[in-house]
Each structure stands twice: as C-alpha cells, then as structure tokens.
Coordinates of C-alpha atoms in Angstrom, one line a residue:
M266 CA -75.2 338.9 -32.2
S267 CA -77.6 336.1 -32.4
V268 CA -77.1 332.4 -33.5
C269 CA -80.0 330.0 -34.2
Y270 CA -79.7 326.3 -35.2
I271 CA -82.3 324.3 -37.0
D272 CA -82.0 320.4 -37.1
M273 CA -82.9 319.4 -40.7
N274 CA -81.0 317.8 -43.6
I275 CA -78.6 320.6 -43.2
R276 CA -76.3 320.1 -40.2
G277 CA -76.5 323.8 -39.1
W278 CA -76.3 327.5 -40.1
S279 CA -75.2 330.6 -38.4
G280 CA -76.1 334.2 -39.1
V281 CA -74.2 337.3 -38.1
A282 CA -76.2 340.6 -38.0
R283 CA -74.5 343.3 -39.9
P284 CA -76.0 346.5 -41.5
G285 CA -77.6 345.9 -44.8
F286 CA -77.0 342.1 -45.4
L287 CA -77.2 338.6 -43.9
L288 CA -74.6 335.9 -44.5
I289 CA -75.7 332.3 -44.2
Q290 CA -72.9 329.6 -43.8
L291 CA -74.0 326.1 -44.6
E292 CA -72.3 323.0 -43.2
L293 CA -73.2 320.1 -45.5
P294 CA -71.5 316.7 -46.0
I295 CA -68.4 317.0 -48.1
L296 CA -69.3 314.3 -50.6
K297 CA -72.5 316.2 -51.6
F298 CA -70.8 319.4 -52.9
R299 CA -69.1 320.1 -56.1
E300 CA -69.0 323.9 -55.4
V301 CA -69.4 326.3 -52.5
H302 CA -72.8 328.1 -52.7
L303 CA -73.0 331.6 -51.2
I304 CA -76.6 332.8 -50.6
S305 CA -77.5 336.4 -49.9
T306 CA -80.9 337.6 -48.6
L307 CA -83.0 340.8 -48.6
S308 CA -82.1 343.5 -46.2
F309 CA -84.3 344.0 -43.2
P310 CA -84.0 345.6 -39.9
P311 CA -82.3 344.0 -37.0
L312 CA -84.4 341.2 -35.5
A313 CA -85.5 341.1 -32.0
C314 CA -85.5 337.8 -30.2
N315 CA -89.3 337.7 -29.5
H316 CA -91.6 334.9 -30.2
H317 CA -93.4 336.5 -33.2
H318 CA -90.3 337.6 -35.0
H319 CA -88.5 334.4 -34.3
Q320 CA -91.1 332.4 -36.0
E321 CA -91.2 334.7 -39.0
N322 CA -87.5 334.7 -39.4
A323 CA -87.5 331.0 -38.8
G324 CA -90.0 330.5 -41.6
F325 CA -88.0 332.6 -44.0
T326 CA -84.8 330.9 -43.1
L327 CA -86.4 327.4 -43.3
E328 CA -87.7 328.2 -46.7
S329 CA -84.3 329.4 -47.9
Q330 CA -82.5 326.5 -46.3
H331 CA -84.8 324.0 -47.8
T332 CA -84.3 325.4 -51.2
V333 CA -80.6 325.1 -50.9
A334 CA -80.8 321.6 -49.5
E335 CA -83.0 320.4 -52.3
R336 CA -80.7 321.9 -54.9
S337 CA -77.7 320.5 -53.2
V338 CA -79.1 317.0 -53.0
S339 CA -80.4 317.0 -56.5
T340 CA -77.0 317.9 -58.0
S341 CA -74.7 315.9 -55.7
K342 CA -76.6 312.6 -55.5
P343 CA -76.2 311.5 -59.2
Y344 CA -72.5 312.4 -59.0
Y345 CA -71.9 310.3 -55.9
S346 CA -73.7 307.3 -57.3
Q347 CA -71.7 307.7 -60.6
R348 CA -68.4 307.6 -58.7
M349 CA -69.4 304.5 -56.8
K350 CA -70.4 302.8 -60.0
K351 CA -67.0 303.6 -61.5
K352 CA -65.3 302.3 -58.4
E353 CA -67.2 299.1 -58.5
G354 CA -66.5 298.7 -62.2
A355 CA -62.8 299.3 -61.7
S356 CA -62.5 296.5 -59.2
S357 CA -64.3 294.1 -61.5
L358 CA -61.7 294.6 -64.2
Y359 CA -58.8 292.9 -62.2
V360 CA -59.3 290.5 -59.4
R361 CA -56.1 289.4 -57.7
P362 CA -56.2 285.5 -57.4
S363 CA -55.8 284.1 -54.0
L364 CA -53.2 281.5 -53.0
L365 CA -55.8 278.9 -53.0
D366 CA -56.7 279.8 -56.6
L367 CA -53.1 279.6 -57.6
K368 CA -52.6 276.3 -56.0
K369 CA -55.7 274.9 -57.7
Q370 CA -54.5 276.1 -61.1
K371 CA -51.1 274.6 -60.5
L372 CA -52.7 271.2 -59.8
V373 CA -54.7 271.5 -62.9
N374 CA -51.6 272.2 -65.0
R375 CA -49.7 269.4 -63.4
A376 CA -52.6 267.0 -64.0
R377 CA -52.5 267.9 -67.7
V378 CA -48.7 267.3 -67.9
Y379 CA -49.1 263.9 -66.1
E380 CA -51.9 263.0 -68.5
F381 CA -49.6 263.7 -71.4
L382 CA -46.7 261.7 -69.9
R383 CA -49.0 258.7 -69.2
G384 CA -50.2 258.9 -72.8
I385 CA -46.7 258.4 -74.1
G386 CA -45.9 255.6 -71.6
V387 CA -44.0 257.6 -68.9
V388 CA -44.9 256.7 -65.3
P389 CA -44.8 260.1 -63.5
D390 CA -45.2 258.8 -59.9
E391 CA -41.7 259.9 -58.9
L392 CA -42.2 263.4 -60.2
D393 CA -44.4 264.6 -57.3
G394 CA -42.7 267.5 -55.6
L395 CA -40.4 268.1 -58.6
E396 CA -40.7 271.5 -60.4
L397 CA -42.1 270.7 -63.9
P398 CA -43.1 272.8 -66.9
V399 CA -46.4 274.5 -66.6
T400 CA -47.6 273.6 -70.0
V401 CA -47.8 270.3 -72.0
D402 CA -45.9 272.0 -74.9
V403 CA -42.8 272.6 -72.8
M404 CA -42.8 269.1 -71.4
K405 CA -43.2 267.7 -75.0
E406 CA -40.2 269.7 -76.0
R407 CA -38.1 268.0 -73.3
V408 CA -39.3 264.6 -74.2
D409 CA -38.6 265.2 -77.9
F410 CA -35.1 266.4 -77.1
L411 CA -34.3 263.3 -75.0
H412 CA -35.6 261.2 -77.9
K413 CA -33.1 263.0 -80.2
L414 CA -30.3 262.0 -77.9
G415 CA -31.3 258.4 -78.3
L416 CA -33.1 257.9 -75.0
T417 CA -36.2 255.7 -75.0
I418 CA -39.3 255.9 -72.9
E419 CA -37.8 252.9 -71.0
D420 CA -34.7 255.0 -70.3
I421 CA -36.8 257.9 -69.1
N422 CA -38.8 255.6 -66.8
S423 CA -35.6 254.3 -65.3
Y424 CA -34.7 257.9 -64.3
P425 CA -37.8 260.1 -64.6
L426 CA -36.2 262.9 -62.7
V427 CA -34.5 263.8 -66.0
L428 CA -37.8 265.4 -67.0
G429 CA -37.1 268.1 -64.4
C430 CA -34.1 269.3 -66.5
S431 CA -34.6 272.4 -68.7
V432 CA -33.4 271.9 -72.3
K433 CA -31.9 275.4 -72.5
K434 CA -30.7 275.8 -69.0
N435 CA -29.5 272.3 -68.2
M436 CA -29.2 269.8 -71.1
I437 CA -27.6 271.9 -73.8
P438 CA -24.9 273.6 -71.6
V439 CA -23.8 270.2 -70.2
L440 CA -23.8 268.4 -73.6
D441 CA -21.9 271.3 -75.2
Y442 CA -19.2 271.1 -72.5
L443 CA -18.8 267.3 -72.9
G444 CA -18.6 267.8 -76.7
K445 CA -15.9 270.4 -76.3
L446 CA -13.9 268.0 -74.1
G447 CA -14.0 265.5 -76.9
V448 CA -16.7 263.1 -75.7
R449 CA -18.1 261.6 -78.9
K450 CA -21.7 262.5 -79.8
S451 CA -22.2 258.9 -80.7
S452 CA -21.5 258.0 -77.1
F453 CA -24.0 260.5 -75.6
T454 CA -26.9 257.9 -75.5
E455 CA -24.9 255.3 -73.6
F456 CA -23.3 258.1 -71.5
L457 CA -26.8 259.4 -70.4
R458 CA -28.2 255.9 -69.8
R459 CA -25.4 255.2 -67.4
Y460 CA -25.3 258.6 -65.7
P461 CA -28.4 260.7 -66.5
Q462 CA -27.8 262.8 -63.3
V463 CA -25.1 264.7 -65.3
L464 CA -28.0 266.7 -66.9
H465 CA -28.6 268.3 -63.4
A466 CA -25.0 269.3 -63.0
S467 CA -23.5 272.8 -63.3
V468 CA -20.7 273.0 -65.7
A469 CA -18.7 275.5 -63.6
V470 CA -19.4 274.1 -60.2
D471 CA -19.6 270.3 -60.8
L472 CA -18.0 269.3 -64.0
Q473 CA -14.9 271.5 -64.6
P474 CA -13.4 270.7 -61.1
V475 CA -13.5 267.0 -61.8
V476 CA -11.8 267.4 -65.2
K477 CA -9.1 269.6 -63.6
Y478 CA -8.6 266.9 -60.9
L479 CA -8.1 264.2 -63.6
Q480 CA -5.5 266.4 -65.3
G481 CA -3.8 266.8 -62.0
M482 CA -3.5 263.0 -61.7
D483 CA -1.5 263.0 -65.0
V484 CA -4.5 261.9 -67.1
K485 CA -3.6 263.4 -70.5
Q486 CA -6.0 265.9 -72.0
A487 CA -6.5 263.6 -75.0
D488 CA -7.5 260.7 -72.7
I489 CA -10.1 262.7 -70.7
P490 CA -12.9 261.8 -73.2
R491 CA -12.0 258.1 -72.9
V492 CA -12.1 258.3 -69.1
L493 CA -15.5 260.0 -69.1
E494 CA -17.0 257.6 -71.7
S495 CA -15.9 254.5 -69.9
Y496 CA -16.9 255.8 -66.4
P497 CA -19.3 258.8 -66.6
E498 CA -20.2 258.4 -63.0
V499 CA -16.8 260.0 -62.1
L500 CA -18.4 263.4 -62.8
G501 CA -20.6 263.0 -59.6
F502 CA -17.8 262.3 -57.1
K503 CA -16.4 264.7 -54.6
L504 CA -12.8 265.6 -55.0
E505 CA -12.0 265.5 -51.3
G506 CA -13.8 262.2 -50.8
T507 CA -13.4 258.8 -52.4
M508 CA -11.2 259.9 -55.3
S509 CA -8.4 261.4 -53.3
T510 CA -8.2 258.6 -50.7
S511 CA -8.2 255.8 -53.3
V512 CA -5.3 257.3 -55.2
A513 CA -3.4 258.0 -52.0
Y514 CA -3.8 254.5 -50.7
L515 CA -2.6 252.9 -54.0
V516 CA 0.5 255.1 -54.0
G517 CA 1.0 254.2 -50.4
I518 CA 1.2 250.4 -51.1
G519 CA 3.8 250.9 -53.9
V520 CA 1.9 251.8 -57.0
G521 CA 4.2 254.2 -58.9
R522 CA 3.1 257.8 -58.7
R523 CA 3.9 258.3 -62.4
E524 CA 1.8 255.2 -63.2
I525 CA -1.4 256.8 -61.8
G526 CA -2.4 258.6 -64.9
G527 CA -2.2 255.6 -67.1
L528 CA -3.9 253.4 -64.5
L529 CA -6.9 255.8 -64.2
T530 CA -7.1 256.1 -67.9
R531 CA -7.4 252.3 -68.3
Y532 CA -9.6 251.8 -65.2
P533 CA -11.1 255.0 -63.9
Q534 CA -13.6 253.1 -61.8
I535 CA -10.9 253.1 -59.1
L536 CA -11.9 256.7 -58.3
G537 CA -15.3 255.5 -57.1
M538 CA -14.0 252.7 -54.9
R539 CA -13.9 253.1 -51.2
V540 CA -10.6 252.2 -49.7
G541 CA -11.7 250.7 -46.4
S542 CA -14.4 248.5 -47.8
V543 CA -13.1 247.6 -51.3
I544 CA -9.4 248.2 -52.1
K545 CA -7.7 247.6 -48.8
P546 CA -9.5 244.2 -48.0
L547 CA -8.6 242.8 -51.4
V548 CA -4.9 243.9 -51.1
E549 CA -4.6 242.3 -47.7
Y550 CA -6.3 239.1 -48.8
L551 CA -3.9 238.7 -51.7
E552 CA -1.0 239.3 -49.3
S553 CA -2.4 236.5 -47.1
L554 CA -2.1 234.1 -50.0
G555 CA 1.6 234.8 -50.3
I556 CA 1.8 237.6 -52.8
P557 CA 4.0 240.4 -51.4
R558 CA 2.4 243.8 -51.1
L559 CA 4.8 245.3 -53.7
A560 CA 4.0 242.5 -56.1
V561 CA 0.3 243.3 -55.6
A562 CA 1.0 246.9 -56.4
R563 CA 2.7 245.8 -59.7
L564 CA -0.2 243.6 -60.6
I565 CA -2.5 246.6 -60.1
E566 CA -0.3 248.7 -62.3
Q567 CA -0.5 246.1 -65.1
R568 CA -4.1 245.0 -64.6
P569 CA -6.0 247.7 -62.6
H570 CA -9.3 246.0 -63.3
I571 CA -8.5 243.3 -60.7
L572 CA -9.6 245.9 -58.1
G573 CA -13.1 245.5 -59.4
F574 CA -13.3 241.8 -58.5
E575 CA -15.7 241.2 -55.6
L576 CA -13.8 239.8 -52.7
E577 CA -16.5 237.9 -50.9
E578 CA -18.7 237.0 -53.9
R579 CA -16.0 236.1 -56.4
V580 CA -12.3 236.1 -55.3
K581 CA -12.6 233.9 -52.2
P582 CA -14.9 231.4 -53.8
N583 CA -12.5 231.1 -56.8
V584 CA -9.5 230.4 -54.6
G585 CA -11.6 227.7 -53.0
Y586 CA -12.3 226.2 -56.5
L587 CA -8.6 226.1 -57.3
L588 CA -7.9 224.1 -54.2
D589 CA -10.8 221.8 -55.1
F590 CA -9.2 221.1 -58.5
N591 CA -5.9 220.0 -56.9
V592 CA -4.0 223.3 -57.2
R593 CA -1.6 223.2 -54.2
E594 CA -2.1 225.9 -51.6
R595 CA 1.6 226.9 -51.6
L596 CA 1.4 227.6 -55.4
L597 CA -1.8 229.8 -55.2
A598 CA 0.2 233.0 -55.1
A599 CA 2.2 232.1 -58.3
V600 CA -1.0 231.0 -60.0
I601 CA -2.8 234.4 -59.3
A602 CA 0.3 236.4 -60.0
Q603 CA 0.7 234.8 -63.4
Y604 CA -3.0 235.2 -64.3
P605 CA -4.8 237.6 -62.0
E606 CA -8.0 237.3 -64.0
I607 CA -8.4 233.8 -62.7
I608 CA -9.8 235.2 -59.4
G609 CA -12.4 237.3 -61.2
I610 CA -13.9 235.0 -63.8
D611 CA -16.7 232.4 -63.5
L612 CA -14.0 229.9 -62.6
K613 CA -16.0 226.9 -61.4
S614 CA -17.7 226.4 -64.7
K615 CA -14.4 226.9 -66.6
L616 CA -12.5 224.4 -64.5
C617 CA -15.2 221.8 -64.9
S618 CA -15.4 222.3 -68.7
Q619 CA -11.6 222.3 -69.2
Q620 CA -11.0 219.2 -67.1
R621 CA -13.5 217.3 -69.2
S622 CA -11.8 218.6 -72.4
F623 CA -8.3 217.6 -71.3
N624 CA -9.5 214.2 -70.1
S625 CA -11.2 213.5 -73.4
I626 CA -8.1 214.5 -75.4
L627 CA -5.2 213.3 -73.3
D628 CA -6.8 211.0 -70.7
L629 CA -5.5 213.1 -67.8
G630 CA -6.1 212.5 -64.2
S631 CA -7.4 215.1 -61.7
E632 CA -3.9 215.7 -60.3
D633 CA -2.5 216.1 -63.8
F634 CA -5.1 218.8 -64.5
G635 CA -4.2 220.6 -61.3
Q636 CA -0.5 220.7 -62.3
I637 CA -1.4 222.1 -65.7
V638 CA -3.3 225.0 -63.9
E639 CA -0.4 225.5 -61.6
R640 CA 2.1 225.8 -64.5
M641 CA -0.2 227.8 -66.8
P642 CA -3.3 229.2 -65.2
Q643 CA -4.4 230.6 -68.6
A644 CA -5.1 227.0 -69.6
V645 CA -8.6 227.4 -68.0
S646 CA -9.5 229.8 -70.8
L647 CA -8.0 227.8 -73.7
S648 CA -10.5 226.7 -76.3
K649 CA -10.9 223.0 -77.0
T650 CA -10.1 223.7 -80.6
A651 CA -6.7 225.1 -79.7
I652 CA -5.9 222.1 -77.5
V653 CA -6.9 219.6 -80.3
K654 CA -4.8 221.4 -82.9
H655 CA -1.6 221.4 -80.9
V656 CA -2.1 217.8 -79.8
D657 CA -2.6 216.7 -83.4
F658 CA 0.6 218.6 -84.4
L659 CA 2.6 216.7 -81.8
K660 CA 1.1 213.4 -83.0
I661 CA 2.2 214.2 -86.6
C662 CA 5.7 214.9 -85.3
G663 CA 5.7 211.3 -84.1
F664 CA 5.1 211.6 -80.4
S665 CA 3.1 208.9 -78.6
S666 CA 0.0 209.8 -76.6
Q667 CA 1.9 209.1 -73.4
Q668 CA 4.8 211.4 -74.5
I669 CA 2.3 214.1 -75.4
K670 CA 0.6 213.8 -72.0
K671 CA 4.0 214.1 -70.3
M672 CA 4.9 217.2 -72.4
V673 CA 1.6 219.0 -71.9
V674 CA 1.5 218.3 -68.1
G675 CA 5.2 219.4 -67.8
Y676 CA 5.0 222.4 -70.0
P677 CA 1.3 223.3 -70.9
Q678 CA 2.5 226.5 -72.6
L679 CA 2.9 224.3 -75.7
L680 CA -0.8 224.5 -76.2
A681 CA -0.7 228.3 -76.6
L682 CA 2.3 228.6 -79.0
N683 CA 2.2 229.6 -82.6
L684 CA 2.0 226.4 -84.7
D685 CA 4.1 227.8 -87.6
I686 CA 7.0 228.6 -85.2
M687 CA 6.7 225.2 -83.6
K688 CA 7.0 223.6 -87.0
L689 CA 10.1 225.6 -87.9
N690 CA 11.8 224.7 -84.7
F691 CA 10.9 221.0 -85.0
D692 CA 12.2 220.8 -88.6
Y693 CA 15.5 222.2 -87.5
F694 CA 15.6 219.8 -84.5
R695 CA 15.0 216.8 -86.7
L696 CA 17.1 217.7 -89.8
E697 CA 20.1 219.7 -88.3
M698 CA 20.3 218.7 -84.7
A699 CA 19.3 215.1 -85.4
R700 CA 18.3 214.4 -81.8
P701 CA 15.9 211.8 -80.5
L702 CA 12.3 212.8 -79.7
D703 CA 12.9 211.9 -76.0
D704 CA 15.1 215.1 -75.8
L705 CA 12.0 217.2 -76.6
V706 CA 9.9 215.1 -74.2
D707 CA 12.4 216.0 -71.4
F708 CA 12.6 219.7 -72.5
P709 CA 9.4 220.7 -74.3
A710 CA 10.3 224.4 -73.7
F711 CA 12.5 224.0 -76.7
F712 CA 9.6 225.2 -78.8
T713 CA 9.5 228.6 -77.1
Y714 CA 13.1 229.7 -78.1
G715 CA 13.8 231.7 -81.2
L716 CA 15.3 229.7 -84.0
E717 CA 17.6 232.3 -85.5
S718 CA 18.4 234.2 -82.3
T719 CA 19.1 231.3 -80.0
I720 CA 18.7 227.7 -81.1
K721 CA 20.7 227.8 -84.4
P722 CA 23.7 229.9 -83.2
R723 CA 24.2 227.9 -79.9
H724 CA 23.8 224.6 -81.6
Q725 CA 26.4 225.5 -84.2
Q726 CA 28.9 226.5 -81.5
V727 CA 28.4 223.3 -79.5
A728 CA 28.6 221.2 -82.6
K729 CA 31.8 223.0 -83.7
K730 CA 33.4 222.3 -80.4
G731 CA 32.1 218.7 -80.4
L732 CA 30.3 218.9 -77.1
K733 CA 27.4 216.7 -76.2
C734 CA 24.8 218.3 -74.0
S735 CA 21.1 218.3 -73.2
L736 CA 18.6 220.8 -74.6
S737 CA 18.2 222.3 -71.2
W738 CA 22.0 222.9 -70.8
L739 CA 22.1 224.4 -74.3
L740 CA 19.1 226.7 -74.0
N741 CA 18.0 227.3 -70.4
C742 CA 20.6 230.0 -69.5
S743 CA 21.5 233.5 -70.3
D744 CA 23.8 234.5 -73.2
E745 CA 26.6 235.4 -70.7
K746 CA 26.4 232.1 -69.0
F747 CA 26.4 230.2 -72.3
K748 CA 29.6 232.0 -73.2
R749 CA 31.2 230.8 -70.0
R750 CA 30.1 227.3 -70.7
M751 CA 31.7 227.5 -74.1
S752 CA 35.0 228.0 -72.4
Y753 CA 34.8 224.4 -71.0
E754 CA 37.0 221.9 -72.6
S755 CA 34.6 219.1 -71.7
I756 CA 31.4 218.6 -69.8
D757 CA 32.0 216.2 -67.0
F758 CA 28.6 216.7 -65.6
E759 CA 25.7 218.9 -66.6
E760 CA 24.9 222.0 -64.7
M761 CA 21.2 221.4 -63.9
E762 CA 19.1 224.5 -64.3
P763 CA 15.6 224.5 -62.8
E764 CA 12.8 224.3 -65.4
P765 CA 11.4 227.7 -66.4
T766 CA 8.9 228.7 -63.8
F767 CA 7.2 231.9 -62.8
D768 CA 9.4 234.1 -60.7
M769 CA 7.6 236.3 -58.2
K770 CA 10.6 238.6 -57.9
S771 CA 10.1 239.7 -61.5
L772 CA 7.1 241.6 -60.3
M773 CA 9.0 243.5 -57.6
E774 CA 11.8 245.1 -59.5
S775 CA 12.7 248.4 -57.9
R776 CA 11.7 251.6 -59.7
I777 CA 12.9 255.1 -58.8
D778 CA 10.0 257.4 -58.3
E779 CA 10.9 260.4 -56.2
S780 CA 7.4 261.6 -56.0
D781 CA 6.3 258.5 -54.0
C782 CA 7.9 259.9 -50.8
E783 CA 5.6 262.9 -50.9
I784 CA 2.5 260.8 -50.4
D785 CA 1.2 260.4 -46.9
Y786 CA 0.2 257.0 -45.6
Y787 CA -3.3 256.5 -44.3
D788 CA -4.2 254.8 -41.0
D789 CA -7.1 252.4 -40.9
E790 CA -9.2 254.9 -39.1
D791 CA -8.7 257.5 -41.8
I792 CA -9.7 255.3 -44.7

C-alpha cells in the first residue's frame, strides 16, 4: 500500500492499490459540492516507488486532480454566491428597530400630539411622562368626547391629566356607572369640573366600595345621586380613613346614630373633614362659649353645614364682631344656638349695614342694636324693606315712634312676622278686647299667638269670668297652666312669667338611640 499527498486546491487524495482499478478519494470543502464525484482510472500494473515512475504517476494524477478541481470550482462557485445573495437579500426585507430608533419614533409621535394640543389651546406641559395616544387621531377623539360632556379647553387646562384617560377603557365605564346610580346626565359637566379624577377610577375597585359605604351609613339608595352630585370628591376618599373617623367622632359627641344618614345626605362634605384639625376644634370652641356638647350635637344634626365654617378665618373673628357691636359675652351661646349661621357669614359688613338701617328708621343707639341681635340674631339678615314695612304697619296702628322703638328692641321678632296675621290679631285686640295700646307695648309677643287657637278662646273665658289680667298672664303659659288659673276666684297678684326667650335646654332633649352605645370613643391621639 502506498499513499501520496499533493498540496494543491484539493486538500488531499489517497490511493489504495488493488488488482485492476484505482480509487481516488477527494477531500474538498463542503460548501463547494452539490454531489459526490467518483472518478475511476485506467488499469495499470502496480507502481514501484522509484523516481521515474513517481513522476509519471504524479503527472497523471495531477492532471486528473486538476480536472476534477476545475469542474468542482466551476459548478460550486455560482451556487455559493447565489446563496449568499439570497441571505443578504432576506436580511434587507426586515430590519429589527433598535431601542434608540423606537425612542426616537415615540418622541416624534408625542411631538405631533403636543403640536395638535397646542393648536387647540391646550397647554401640554404637565403631560410629560404620562402615557398618551400614539396618534393625533386618537387624541382628537378624546378631546372631542370631553367637549361632548361639556368640558371646555379651560376645564382641560385646569386638569390636563384627564387627557391620559381612554374613552373606551376609562371614561365610558365610569360615566355609565354613575348614570346607573341615578346621577343626572345634566350634572356630568359640573361633576367632572369639580372632580375630574373620577375618570381615572376603577368602577369595581374605587367607586362601588364608596357607594356601599354610604348605604351602610343609612344613606338611602334614592339619595345616593344627590350625595354624589353635591360632593363628587367623596368618591376619592378611603373608607378606613377620614370618612370612618369623622362619623365615629360625631356619634361620640352625641349625634344620633340614626341621624347620620340624613346628615350625610344634606352635607356629605363631612366625610372629607379631618376630625383632629377641623371638627374637634370647632366643637370644643363652641363648648368654650357656653354651648353644652350635647347642644352642639343637636345643632349639627339640624344644620350640619356649620361644620364647614372655618374656625380661625371666620368663626372666631365673627364672635369678636358680636362683642364689638355690644352683644354681651354671657349671651353669645344663646345667640349662636338660635342662629348658628351667624358665625359663618360675612358678619362684620352685615352688622355695619344693619346698624345703619335701624338707626335711620328707629333712631336706635348702639346698645339698643346689640339687644336686638341678642334677642333675634336673624335680624342681621333682615332686609331694610322688611323693617320699613313692619314699622309702617305699627305706625298705622297708632303707635308712636318711641313705642315702636321699645317694642322692636324688646321683641324684634315682630319684624319677621306675617303682616296679614298681625293685622288680624290687632283688629281683634282693638275691637273685641278693647285694651289700650300700652298693653301691646308691654307685651308685643301678642302678635305671635294664634288668634283662633289661643287668643280668642282664652279671652272669652277670662271675660266670661270677669277677670282682669295682663296680656302676659293671659297668653304666656301652657294650656294646662291656664286651666289652673281659670280656677282662681280672683287675681290678687299676677304670676309674672319671664318673657319668651331662647331656652338652651330645648336643644338637649333626650333621645333613645340604642345603637349609640356601640360606637367607640376616640382619644385625641387616634384622631
């Protein structure tokens, strides 16, 4: 066996001597072959490894090998180049964009959206970092939808983050839910102006739990829309936070548990008030003025909006103004209990205006005006027209200016009575009772009693018995007490009754509410 290697284009060949034929095995690069080529040669005697025969055989072999190589190269080279071209062509059909390219395209799209928004008057400065629509068309759809809801460009600029809400995924589901609750479509515009954040909310996660909480606080289902329309911000509060503590504190100071539903319906803003910084300081300040805590609770039940009065900015200054206008400090509690709104209105301007009006009509002094406010705090809100009409009526009845002044200062409620009723009572007084006008000057509250229910029947009984009595003795007592008086044979002296005044105890009547005992009281540190 003999093996010879020749270093040319072909990596090598090997020959095995066998009788009658020679097998040549080629080892070529794989990429250059489509088929395996088997080459057979002429038969010749076994070769001897001498120099002459080696060259001869080498020449024969080189010629054959060269022929095969040429044919191999000529057939495989075009195929190889064709495959490479196909590969290059395939890669050019799809080029995967880099992260940098994507970022650049995103900036281009956002710039187009910003350009559209600026074109319609929207300032997009606050939208950086917010996920926005890729195309201008989608953004235009959102803006158009907000316009259909009644929101203006000014409304959008006041809360531009609303442009991050999808019409289909956010806006429509929220508005549908509110509509099903009973919130009027006509109120949607104002609703969204006050609380546009609702469009970011999840119906199941954010809105439904709040509605269930309100129902648990005895707010009637029919009143839910009213609550939401008057205070849409409630939909953004956490149940375990401000809402629960404010309700618990109010019940703790004496507000009836069964009154909570109605209280929240009339003034749901309570749910957003912090106990420690808003409700508790106001309650304690009113107590310091002389209003018992239970009376404060009753005032809250009747007028829950008083909790919205700013303590430092409004309540305390108003109390100071009352003192400045000669309301006595010991009567502050009665004044506020009769008319709680007096500590929440623009009081200084009203006091100045009313004092001028009373002075011009009745020539009152500053102390007289203070007494009028003490006896009827609502006088600060009376119109000048009402004052003039009532004073003119009294003049027509025959009272002098000095008598009218005494009657108004002593019983300013006269200025708020129905003039037709006053006329009926006065006609009966003059024609049937035939009393002097001074009796009315001493007891102007006569005009507040019912003619048919009280004045006429009592006068007839006294007249039948022949008794002489004052108007106060006749009218200023209960029906039971008047019956006892009618058992007297004579009146040796009149039982003097205090003039009708505000009774603080009337605010603190006991009320049975078994559920109150179930509420825990909060310490200062917990509130």
